[in-house]
Short mmCIF file of N, CA and C in Angstrom, two decimals:
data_model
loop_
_atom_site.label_atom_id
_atom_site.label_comp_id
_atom_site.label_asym_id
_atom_site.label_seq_id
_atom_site.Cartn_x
_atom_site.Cartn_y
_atom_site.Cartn_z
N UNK A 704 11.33 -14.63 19.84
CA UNK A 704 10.95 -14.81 18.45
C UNK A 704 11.94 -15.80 17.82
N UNK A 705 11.38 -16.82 16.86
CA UNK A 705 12.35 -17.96 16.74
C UNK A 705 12.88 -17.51 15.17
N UNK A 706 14.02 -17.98 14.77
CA UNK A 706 14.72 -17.33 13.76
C UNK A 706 13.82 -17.54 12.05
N UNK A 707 13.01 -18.53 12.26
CA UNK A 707 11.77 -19.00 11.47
C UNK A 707 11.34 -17.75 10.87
N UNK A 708 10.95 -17.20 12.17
CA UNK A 708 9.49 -16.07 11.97
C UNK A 708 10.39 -15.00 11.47
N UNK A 709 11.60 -14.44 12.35
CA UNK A 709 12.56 -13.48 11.51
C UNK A 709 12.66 -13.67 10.22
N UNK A 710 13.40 -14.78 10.12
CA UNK A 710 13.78 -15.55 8.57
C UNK A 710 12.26 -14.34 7.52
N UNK A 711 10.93 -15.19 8.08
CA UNK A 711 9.60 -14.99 7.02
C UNK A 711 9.26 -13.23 6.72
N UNK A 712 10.08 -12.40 7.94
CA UNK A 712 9.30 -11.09 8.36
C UNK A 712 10.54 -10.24 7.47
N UNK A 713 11.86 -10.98 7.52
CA UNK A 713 12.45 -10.10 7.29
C UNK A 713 12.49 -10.18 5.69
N UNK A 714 11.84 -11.16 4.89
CA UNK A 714 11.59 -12.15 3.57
C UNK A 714 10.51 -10.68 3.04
N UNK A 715 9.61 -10.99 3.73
CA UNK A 715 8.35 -9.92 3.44
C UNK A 715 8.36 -8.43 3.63
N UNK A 716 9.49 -7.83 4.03
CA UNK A 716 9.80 -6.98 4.63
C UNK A 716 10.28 -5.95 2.53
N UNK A 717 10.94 -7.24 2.75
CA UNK A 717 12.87 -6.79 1.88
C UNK A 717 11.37 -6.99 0.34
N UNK A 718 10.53 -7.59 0.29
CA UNK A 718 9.75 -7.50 -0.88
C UNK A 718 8.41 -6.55 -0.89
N UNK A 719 8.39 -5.89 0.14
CA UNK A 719 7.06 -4.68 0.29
C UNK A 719 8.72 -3.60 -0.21
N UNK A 720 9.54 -3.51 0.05
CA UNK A 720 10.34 -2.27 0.26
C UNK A 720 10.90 -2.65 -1.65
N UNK A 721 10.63 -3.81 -2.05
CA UNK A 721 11.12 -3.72 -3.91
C UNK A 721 10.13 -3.31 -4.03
N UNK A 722 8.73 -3.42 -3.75
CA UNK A 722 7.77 -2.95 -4.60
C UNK A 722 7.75 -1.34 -4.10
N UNK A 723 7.72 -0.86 -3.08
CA UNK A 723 8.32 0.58 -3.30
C UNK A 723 8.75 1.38 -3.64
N UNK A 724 10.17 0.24 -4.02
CA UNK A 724 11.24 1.08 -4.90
C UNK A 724 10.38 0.99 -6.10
N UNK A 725 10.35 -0.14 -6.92
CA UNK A 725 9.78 0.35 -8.23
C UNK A 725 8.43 1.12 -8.42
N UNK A 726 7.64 1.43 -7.56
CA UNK A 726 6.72 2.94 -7.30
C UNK A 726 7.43 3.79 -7.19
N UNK A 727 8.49 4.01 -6.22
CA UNK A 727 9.26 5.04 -6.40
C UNK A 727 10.37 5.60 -7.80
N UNK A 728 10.64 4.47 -8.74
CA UNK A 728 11.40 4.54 -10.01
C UNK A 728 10.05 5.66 -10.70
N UNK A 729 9.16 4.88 -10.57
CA UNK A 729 7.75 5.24 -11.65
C UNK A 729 7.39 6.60 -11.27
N UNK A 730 7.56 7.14 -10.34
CA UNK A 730 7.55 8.29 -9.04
C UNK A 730 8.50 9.54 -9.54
N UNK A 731 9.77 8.72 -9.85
CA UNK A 731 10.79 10.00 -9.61
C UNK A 731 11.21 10.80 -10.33
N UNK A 732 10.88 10.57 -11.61
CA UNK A 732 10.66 11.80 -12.85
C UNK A 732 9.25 13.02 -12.55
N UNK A 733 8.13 12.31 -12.16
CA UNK A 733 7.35 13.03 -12.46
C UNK A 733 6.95 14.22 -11.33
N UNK A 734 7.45 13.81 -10.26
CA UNK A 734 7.85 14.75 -8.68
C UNK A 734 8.18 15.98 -9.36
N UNK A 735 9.32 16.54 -10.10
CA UNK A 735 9.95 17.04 -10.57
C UNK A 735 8.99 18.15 -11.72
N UNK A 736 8.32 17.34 -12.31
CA UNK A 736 8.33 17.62 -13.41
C UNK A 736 6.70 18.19 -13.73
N UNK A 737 5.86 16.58 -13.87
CA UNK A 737 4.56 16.80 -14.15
C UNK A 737 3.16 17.21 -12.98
N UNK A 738 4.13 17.02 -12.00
CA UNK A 738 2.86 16.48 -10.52
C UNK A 738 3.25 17.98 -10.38
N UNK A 739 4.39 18.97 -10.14
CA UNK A 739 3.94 20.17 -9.74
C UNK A 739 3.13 21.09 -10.47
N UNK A 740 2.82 20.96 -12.11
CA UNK A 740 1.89 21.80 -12.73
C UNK A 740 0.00 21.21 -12.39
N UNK A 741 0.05 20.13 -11.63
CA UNK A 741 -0.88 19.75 -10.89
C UNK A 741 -1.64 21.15 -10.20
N UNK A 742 -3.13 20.98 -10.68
CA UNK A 742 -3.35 21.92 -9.35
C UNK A 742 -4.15 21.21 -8.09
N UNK A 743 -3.94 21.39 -6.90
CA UNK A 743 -3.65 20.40 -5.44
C UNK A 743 -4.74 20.62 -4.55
N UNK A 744 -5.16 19.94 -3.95
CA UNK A 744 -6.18 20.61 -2.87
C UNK A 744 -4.81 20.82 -1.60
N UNK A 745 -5.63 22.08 -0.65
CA UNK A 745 -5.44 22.77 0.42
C UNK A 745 -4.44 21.62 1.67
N UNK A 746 -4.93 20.05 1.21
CA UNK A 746 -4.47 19.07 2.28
C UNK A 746 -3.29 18.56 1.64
N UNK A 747 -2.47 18.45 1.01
CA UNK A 747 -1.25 18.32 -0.01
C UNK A 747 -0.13 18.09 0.85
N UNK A 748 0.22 17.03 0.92
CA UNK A 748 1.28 16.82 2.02
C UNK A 748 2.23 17.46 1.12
N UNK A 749 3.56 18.31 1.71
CA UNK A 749 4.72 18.14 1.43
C UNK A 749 5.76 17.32 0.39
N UNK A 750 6.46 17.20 -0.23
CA UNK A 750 6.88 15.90 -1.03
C UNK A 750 7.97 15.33 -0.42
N UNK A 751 8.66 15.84 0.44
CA UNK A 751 9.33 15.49 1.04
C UNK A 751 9.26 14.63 2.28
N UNK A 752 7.62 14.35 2.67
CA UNK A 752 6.71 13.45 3.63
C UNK A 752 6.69 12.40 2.62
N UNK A 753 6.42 12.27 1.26
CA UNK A 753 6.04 10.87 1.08
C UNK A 753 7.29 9.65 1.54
N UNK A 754 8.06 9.95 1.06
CA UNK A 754 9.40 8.81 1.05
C UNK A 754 9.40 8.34 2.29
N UNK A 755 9.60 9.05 3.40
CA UNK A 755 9.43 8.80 4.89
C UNK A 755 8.29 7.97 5.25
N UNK A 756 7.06 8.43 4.79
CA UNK A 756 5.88 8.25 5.37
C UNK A 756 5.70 6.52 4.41
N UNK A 757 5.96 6.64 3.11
CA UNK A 757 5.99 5.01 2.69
C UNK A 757 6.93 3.96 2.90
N UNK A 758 8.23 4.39 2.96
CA UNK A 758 9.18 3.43 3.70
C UNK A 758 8.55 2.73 5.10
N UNK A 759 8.65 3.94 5.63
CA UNK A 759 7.83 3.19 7.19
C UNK A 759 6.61 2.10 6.87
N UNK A 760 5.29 2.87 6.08
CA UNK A 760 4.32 1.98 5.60
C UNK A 760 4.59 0.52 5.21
N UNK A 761 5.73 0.76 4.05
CA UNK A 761 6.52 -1.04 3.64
C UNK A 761 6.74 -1.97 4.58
N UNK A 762 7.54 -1.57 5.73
CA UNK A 762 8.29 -1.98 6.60
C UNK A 762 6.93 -2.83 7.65
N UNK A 763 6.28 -1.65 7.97
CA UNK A 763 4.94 -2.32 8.54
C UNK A 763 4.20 -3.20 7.99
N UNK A 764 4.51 -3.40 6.62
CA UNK A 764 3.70 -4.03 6.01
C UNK A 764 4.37 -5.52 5.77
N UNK A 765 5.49 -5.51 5.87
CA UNK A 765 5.88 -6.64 5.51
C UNK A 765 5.77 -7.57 6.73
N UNK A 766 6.54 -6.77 8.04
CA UNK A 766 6.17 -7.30 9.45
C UNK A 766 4.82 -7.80 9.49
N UNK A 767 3.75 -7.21 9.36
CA UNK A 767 2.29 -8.06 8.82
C UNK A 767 2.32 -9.10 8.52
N UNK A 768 2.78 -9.30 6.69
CA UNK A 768 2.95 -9.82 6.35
C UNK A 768 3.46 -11.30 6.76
N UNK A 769 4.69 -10.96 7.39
CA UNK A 769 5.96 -12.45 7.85
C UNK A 769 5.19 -12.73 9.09
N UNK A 770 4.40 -11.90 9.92
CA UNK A 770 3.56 -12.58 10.81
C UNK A 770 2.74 -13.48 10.91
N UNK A 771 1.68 -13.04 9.29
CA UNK A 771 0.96 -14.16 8.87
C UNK A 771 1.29 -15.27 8.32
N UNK A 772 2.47 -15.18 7.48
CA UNK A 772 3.30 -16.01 6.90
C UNK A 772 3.43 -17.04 8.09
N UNK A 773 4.08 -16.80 8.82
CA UNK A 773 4.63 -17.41 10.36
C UNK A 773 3.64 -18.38 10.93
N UNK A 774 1.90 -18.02 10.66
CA UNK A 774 1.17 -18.92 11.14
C UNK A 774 0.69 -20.06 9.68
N UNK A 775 1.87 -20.50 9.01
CA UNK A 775 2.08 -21.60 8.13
C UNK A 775 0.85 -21.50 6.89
N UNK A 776 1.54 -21.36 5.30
CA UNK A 776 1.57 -21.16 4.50
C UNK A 776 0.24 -22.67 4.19
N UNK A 777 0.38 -23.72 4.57
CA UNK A 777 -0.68 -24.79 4.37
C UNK A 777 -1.36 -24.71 5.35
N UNK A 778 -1.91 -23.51 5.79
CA UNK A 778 -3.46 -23.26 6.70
C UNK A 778 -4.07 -22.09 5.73
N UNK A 779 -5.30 -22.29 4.87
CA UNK A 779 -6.17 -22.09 4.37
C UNK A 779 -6.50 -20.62 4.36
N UNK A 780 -6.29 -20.16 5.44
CA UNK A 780 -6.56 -19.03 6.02
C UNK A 780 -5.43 -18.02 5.82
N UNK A 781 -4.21 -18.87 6.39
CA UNK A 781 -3.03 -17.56 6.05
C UNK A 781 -2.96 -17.44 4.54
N UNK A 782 -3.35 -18.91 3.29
CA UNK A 782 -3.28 -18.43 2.17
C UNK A 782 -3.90 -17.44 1.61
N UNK A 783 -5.47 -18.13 1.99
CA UNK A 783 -6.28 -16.31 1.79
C UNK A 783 -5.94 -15.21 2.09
N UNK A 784 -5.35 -14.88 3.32
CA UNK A 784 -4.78 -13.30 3.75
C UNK A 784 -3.51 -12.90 3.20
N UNK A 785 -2.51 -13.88 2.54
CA UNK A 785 -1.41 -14.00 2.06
C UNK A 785 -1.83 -13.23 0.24
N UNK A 786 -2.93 -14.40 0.07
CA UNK A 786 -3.00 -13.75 -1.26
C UNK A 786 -3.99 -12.36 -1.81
N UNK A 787 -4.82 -12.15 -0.57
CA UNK A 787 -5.29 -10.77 -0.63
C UNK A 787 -4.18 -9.68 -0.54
N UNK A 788 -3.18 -9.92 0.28
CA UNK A 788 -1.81 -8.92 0.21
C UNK A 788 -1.28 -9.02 -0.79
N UNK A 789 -0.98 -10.13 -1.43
CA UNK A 789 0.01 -9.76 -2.65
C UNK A 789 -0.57 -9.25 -3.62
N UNK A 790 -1.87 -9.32 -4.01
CA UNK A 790 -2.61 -8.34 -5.05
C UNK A 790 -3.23 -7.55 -4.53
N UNK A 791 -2.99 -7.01 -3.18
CA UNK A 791 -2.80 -5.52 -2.82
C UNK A 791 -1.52 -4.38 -2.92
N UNK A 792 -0.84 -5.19 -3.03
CA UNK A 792 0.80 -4.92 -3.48
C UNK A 792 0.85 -4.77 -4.21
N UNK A 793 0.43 -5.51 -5.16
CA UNK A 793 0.56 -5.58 -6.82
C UNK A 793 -0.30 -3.59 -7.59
N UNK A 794 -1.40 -4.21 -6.69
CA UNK A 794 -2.53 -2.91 -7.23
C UNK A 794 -1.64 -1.80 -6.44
N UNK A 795 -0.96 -1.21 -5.47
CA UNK A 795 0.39 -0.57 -4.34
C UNK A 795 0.83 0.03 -5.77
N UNK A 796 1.78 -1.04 -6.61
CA UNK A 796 2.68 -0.22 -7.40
C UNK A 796 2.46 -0.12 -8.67
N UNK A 797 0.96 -0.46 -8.99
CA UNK A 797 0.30 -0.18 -10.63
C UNK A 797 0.03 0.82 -10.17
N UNK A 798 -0.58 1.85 -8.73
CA UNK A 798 -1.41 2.68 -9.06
C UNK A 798 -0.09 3.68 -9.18
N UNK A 799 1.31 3.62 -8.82
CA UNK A 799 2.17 5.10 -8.51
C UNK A 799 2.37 4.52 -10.13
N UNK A 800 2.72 3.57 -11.15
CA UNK A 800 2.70 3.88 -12.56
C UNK A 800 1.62 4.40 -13.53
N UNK A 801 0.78 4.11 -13.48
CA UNK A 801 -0.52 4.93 -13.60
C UNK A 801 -0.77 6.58 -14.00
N UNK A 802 -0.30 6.67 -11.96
CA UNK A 802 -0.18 7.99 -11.72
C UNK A 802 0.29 8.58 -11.96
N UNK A 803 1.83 8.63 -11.55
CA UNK A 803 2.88 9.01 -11.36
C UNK A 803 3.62 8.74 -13.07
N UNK A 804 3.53 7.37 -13.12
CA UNK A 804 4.09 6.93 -15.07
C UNK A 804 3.33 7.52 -16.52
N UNK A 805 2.11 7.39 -15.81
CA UNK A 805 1.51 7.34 -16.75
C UNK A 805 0.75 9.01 -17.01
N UNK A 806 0.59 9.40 -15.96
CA UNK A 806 -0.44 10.68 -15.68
C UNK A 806 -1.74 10.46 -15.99
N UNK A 807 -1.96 9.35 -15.35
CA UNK A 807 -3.56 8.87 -15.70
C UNK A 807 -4.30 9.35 -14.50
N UNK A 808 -4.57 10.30 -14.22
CA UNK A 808 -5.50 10.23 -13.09
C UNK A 808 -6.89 9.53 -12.91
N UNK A 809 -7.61 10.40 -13.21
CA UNK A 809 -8.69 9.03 -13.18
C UNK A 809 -8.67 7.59 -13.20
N UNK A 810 -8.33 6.89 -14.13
CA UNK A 810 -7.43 5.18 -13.72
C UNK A 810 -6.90 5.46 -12.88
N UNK A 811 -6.09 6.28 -12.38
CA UNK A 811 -5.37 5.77 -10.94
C UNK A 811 -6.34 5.72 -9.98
N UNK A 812 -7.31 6.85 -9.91
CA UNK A 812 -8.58 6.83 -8.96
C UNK A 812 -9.03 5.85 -8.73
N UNK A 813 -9.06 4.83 -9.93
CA UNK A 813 -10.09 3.42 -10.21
C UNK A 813 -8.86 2.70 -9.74
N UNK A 814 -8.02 2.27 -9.78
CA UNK A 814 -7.35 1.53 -9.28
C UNK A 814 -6.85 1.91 -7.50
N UNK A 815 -6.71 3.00 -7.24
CA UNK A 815 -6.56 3.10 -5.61
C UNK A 815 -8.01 2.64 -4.74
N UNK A 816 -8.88 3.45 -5.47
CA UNK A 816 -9.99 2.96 -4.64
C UNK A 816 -10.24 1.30 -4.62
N UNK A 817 -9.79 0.33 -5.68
CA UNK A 817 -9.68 -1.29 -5.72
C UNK A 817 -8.52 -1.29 -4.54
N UNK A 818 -7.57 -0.84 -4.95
CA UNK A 818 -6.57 -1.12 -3.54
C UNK A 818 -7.26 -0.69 -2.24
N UNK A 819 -7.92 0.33 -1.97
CA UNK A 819 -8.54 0.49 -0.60
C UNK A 819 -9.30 -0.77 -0.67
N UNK A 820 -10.13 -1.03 -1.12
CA UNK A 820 -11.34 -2.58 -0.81
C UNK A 820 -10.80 -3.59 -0.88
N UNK A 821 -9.69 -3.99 -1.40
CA UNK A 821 -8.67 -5.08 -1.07
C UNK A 821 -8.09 -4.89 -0.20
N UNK A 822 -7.47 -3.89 0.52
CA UNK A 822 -6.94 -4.02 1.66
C UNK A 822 -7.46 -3.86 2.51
N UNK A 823 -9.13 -3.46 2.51
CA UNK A 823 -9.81 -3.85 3.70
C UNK A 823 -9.96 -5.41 3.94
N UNK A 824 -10.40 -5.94 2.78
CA UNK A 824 -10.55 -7.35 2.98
C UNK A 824 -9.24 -8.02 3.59
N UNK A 825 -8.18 -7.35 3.00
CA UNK A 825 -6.52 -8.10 3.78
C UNK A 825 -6.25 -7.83 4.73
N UNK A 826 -7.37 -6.94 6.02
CA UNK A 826 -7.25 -6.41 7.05
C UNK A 826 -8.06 -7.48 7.77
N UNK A 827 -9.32 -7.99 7.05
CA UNK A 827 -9.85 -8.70 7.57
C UNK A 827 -9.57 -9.99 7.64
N UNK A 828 -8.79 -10.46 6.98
CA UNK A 828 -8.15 -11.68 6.88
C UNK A 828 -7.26 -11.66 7.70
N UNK A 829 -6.62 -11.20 7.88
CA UNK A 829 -4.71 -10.64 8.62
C UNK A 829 -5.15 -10.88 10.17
N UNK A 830 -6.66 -10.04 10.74
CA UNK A 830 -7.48 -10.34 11.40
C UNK A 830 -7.80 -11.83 12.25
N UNK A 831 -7.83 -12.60 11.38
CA UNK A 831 -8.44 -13.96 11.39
C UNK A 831 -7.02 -15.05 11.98
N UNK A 832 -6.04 -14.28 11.14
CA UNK A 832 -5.22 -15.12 11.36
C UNK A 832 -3.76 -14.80 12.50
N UNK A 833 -4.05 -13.32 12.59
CA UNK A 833 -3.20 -12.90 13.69
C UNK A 833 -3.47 -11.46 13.69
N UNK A 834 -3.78 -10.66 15.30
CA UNK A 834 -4.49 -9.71 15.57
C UNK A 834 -3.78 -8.62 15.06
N UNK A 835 -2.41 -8.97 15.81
CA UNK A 835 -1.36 -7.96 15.61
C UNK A 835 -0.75 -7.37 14.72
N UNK A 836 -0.96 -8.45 13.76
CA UNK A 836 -0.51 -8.39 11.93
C UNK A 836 -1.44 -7.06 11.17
N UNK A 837 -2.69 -7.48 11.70
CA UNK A 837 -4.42 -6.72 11.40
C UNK A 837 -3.62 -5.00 11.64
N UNK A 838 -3.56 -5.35 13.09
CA UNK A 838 -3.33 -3.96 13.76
C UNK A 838 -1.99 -3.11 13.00
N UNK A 839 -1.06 -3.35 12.18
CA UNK A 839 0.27 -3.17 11.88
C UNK A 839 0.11 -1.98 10.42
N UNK A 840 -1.70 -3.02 9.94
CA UNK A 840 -1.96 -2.23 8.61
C UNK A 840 -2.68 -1.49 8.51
N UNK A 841 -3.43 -1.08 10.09
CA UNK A 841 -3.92 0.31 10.13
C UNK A 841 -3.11 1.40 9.57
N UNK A 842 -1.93 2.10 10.13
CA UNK A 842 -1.71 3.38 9.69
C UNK A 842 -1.42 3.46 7.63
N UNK A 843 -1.24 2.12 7.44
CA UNK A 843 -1.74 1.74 5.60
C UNK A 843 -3.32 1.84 4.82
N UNK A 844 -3.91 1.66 6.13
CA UNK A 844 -5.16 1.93 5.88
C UNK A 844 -5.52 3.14 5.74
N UNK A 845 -4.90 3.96 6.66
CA UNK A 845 -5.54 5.23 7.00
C UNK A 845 -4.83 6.15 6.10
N UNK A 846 -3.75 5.74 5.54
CA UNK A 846 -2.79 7.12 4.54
C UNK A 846 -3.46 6.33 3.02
N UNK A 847 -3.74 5.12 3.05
CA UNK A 847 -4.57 4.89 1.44
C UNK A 847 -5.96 5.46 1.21
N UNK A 848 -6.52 6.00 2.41
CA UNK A 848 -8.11 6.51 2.30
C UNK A 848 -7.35 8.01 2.27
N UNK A 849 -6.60 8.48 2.50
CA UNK A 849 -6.02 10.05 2.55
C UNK A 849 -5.66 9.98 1.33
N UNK A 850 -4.58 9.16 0.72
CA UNK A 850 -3.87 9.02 -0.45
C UNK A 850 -5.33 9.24 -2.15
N UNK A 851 -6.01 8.34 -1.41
CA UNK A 851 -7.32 7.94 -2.47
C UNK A 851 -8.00 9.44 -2.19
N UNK A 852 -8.20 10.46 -0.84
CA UNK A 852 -9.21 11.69 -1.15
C UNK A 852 -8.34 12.43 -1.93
N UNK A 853 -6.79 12.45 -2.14
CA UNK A 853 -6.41 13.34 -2.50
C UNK A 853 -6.09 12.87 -4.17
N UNK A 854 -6.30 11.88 -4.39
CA UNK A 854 -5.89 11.45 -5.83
C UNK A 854 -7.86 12.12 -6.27
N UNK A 855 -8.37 12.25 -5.52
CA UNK A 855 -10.00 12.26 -6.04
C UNK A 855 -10.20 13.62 -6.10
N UNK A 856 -9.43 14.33 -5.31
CA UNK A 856 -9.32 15.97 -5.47
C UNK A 856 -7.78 16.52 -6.68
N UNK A 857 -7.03 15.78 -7.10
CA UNK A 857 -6.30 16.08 -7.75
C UNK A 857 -7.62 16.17 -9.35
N UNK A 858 -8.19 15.13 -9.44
CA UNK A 858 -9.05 14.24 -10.35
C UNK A 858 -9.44 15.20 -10.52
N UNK A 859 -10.63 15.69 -9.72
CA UNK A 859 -11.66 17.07 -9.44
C UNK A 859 -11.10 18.73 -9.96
N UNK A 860 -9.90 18.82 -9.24
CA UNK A 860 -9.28 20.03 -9.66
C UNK A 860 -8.84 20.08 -11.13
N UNK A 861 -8.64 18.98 -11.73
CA UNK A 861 -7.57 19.49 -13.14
C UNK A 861 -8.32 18.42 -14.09
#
C-alpha cells in the first residue's frame, strides 16, 4: 500500500471518528438521563455496546472511504460515491442530535430512514468504484437497518 492511499484512509478515517464524536457529545447527556425513561422494545442493545459497536463502524467507514478516495478525486465516479458519503455522514450525526439532542423521535425516524437510502445508494457507488470499499459498509448497513427498527419501535412504544 503506497503512503498516498494511507495518507487518504487515514484522512477519512480521523473525519468519520469527528463526526462520531460530535454524535457522541449530542449522545452523552441524554444516555443518562432521557433515553432510560424511554420505553424499549425486547431487542435493545445494551448501552454499553453502542460506543464499541460505532467506533469500529467509523473506522470501517473511513477505510471505505480513503479507498475510494484513492481511486482519484477527478474520476466522476469516485466524486459521486464520495459525495453520497459525505451527506450520509452528515444525515450519521443530525440523526444522534435529533434523537439523542433533541428527543425528537419521529424526525429522527425520518431522518435515519433518509440515511438508510443514502447509504444504500453509497454502497452502490463505493461498488462501482472499488469492491472492497462496497464490502467494508456492509456491517454499517446492517446496524443502520437495526438502528432504524429500533428507533421505529422506540417511535411505536412511547
Amino acid at each position: 500500500m503506497n503512503s498516498k492511499k494511507i495518507k487518504r484512509i487515514l484522512i477519512a478515517v480521523f473525519i468519520c471518528l469527528a463526526v462520531g464524536f460530535i454524535g457522541a457529545v449530542a449522545t452523552q447527556s441524554s444516555v443518562t438521563t432521557w433515553y432510560p425513561t424511554l420505553t424499549k422494545p425486547f431487542f435493545t442493545p445494551p448501552n454499553w455496546l453502542f460506543a464499541p459497536v460505532w467506533t469500529t463502524l467509523y473506522i470501517l467507514m473511513g477505510i471505505a472511504a480513503g479507498l475510494v478516495w484513492d481511486g482519484g478525486f477527478y474520476h466522476k465516479w469516485v466524486k459521486t460515491a464520495l459525495y453520497h458519503f459525505g451527506f450520509q455522514l452528515l444525515l450519521n450525526a443530525f440523526w444522534s442530535i435529533i434523537f439523542f439532542g433533541l428527543h425528537l423521535i419521529l424526525p429522527a425516524l425520518l431522518v435515519i430512514t433518509a440515511l438508510l437510502i443514502l447509504l444504500l445508494f453509497t454502497y452502490k457507488w463505493f461498488r462501482v468504484v472499488n469492491i472492497k470499499a462496497a464490502f467494508l459498509l456492509i456491517p454499517y448497513i446492517i446496524w443502520v437497518c437495526y438502528a432504524t427498527a429500533l428507533n421505529f419501535e422506540i417511535w411505536r412504544l412511547n
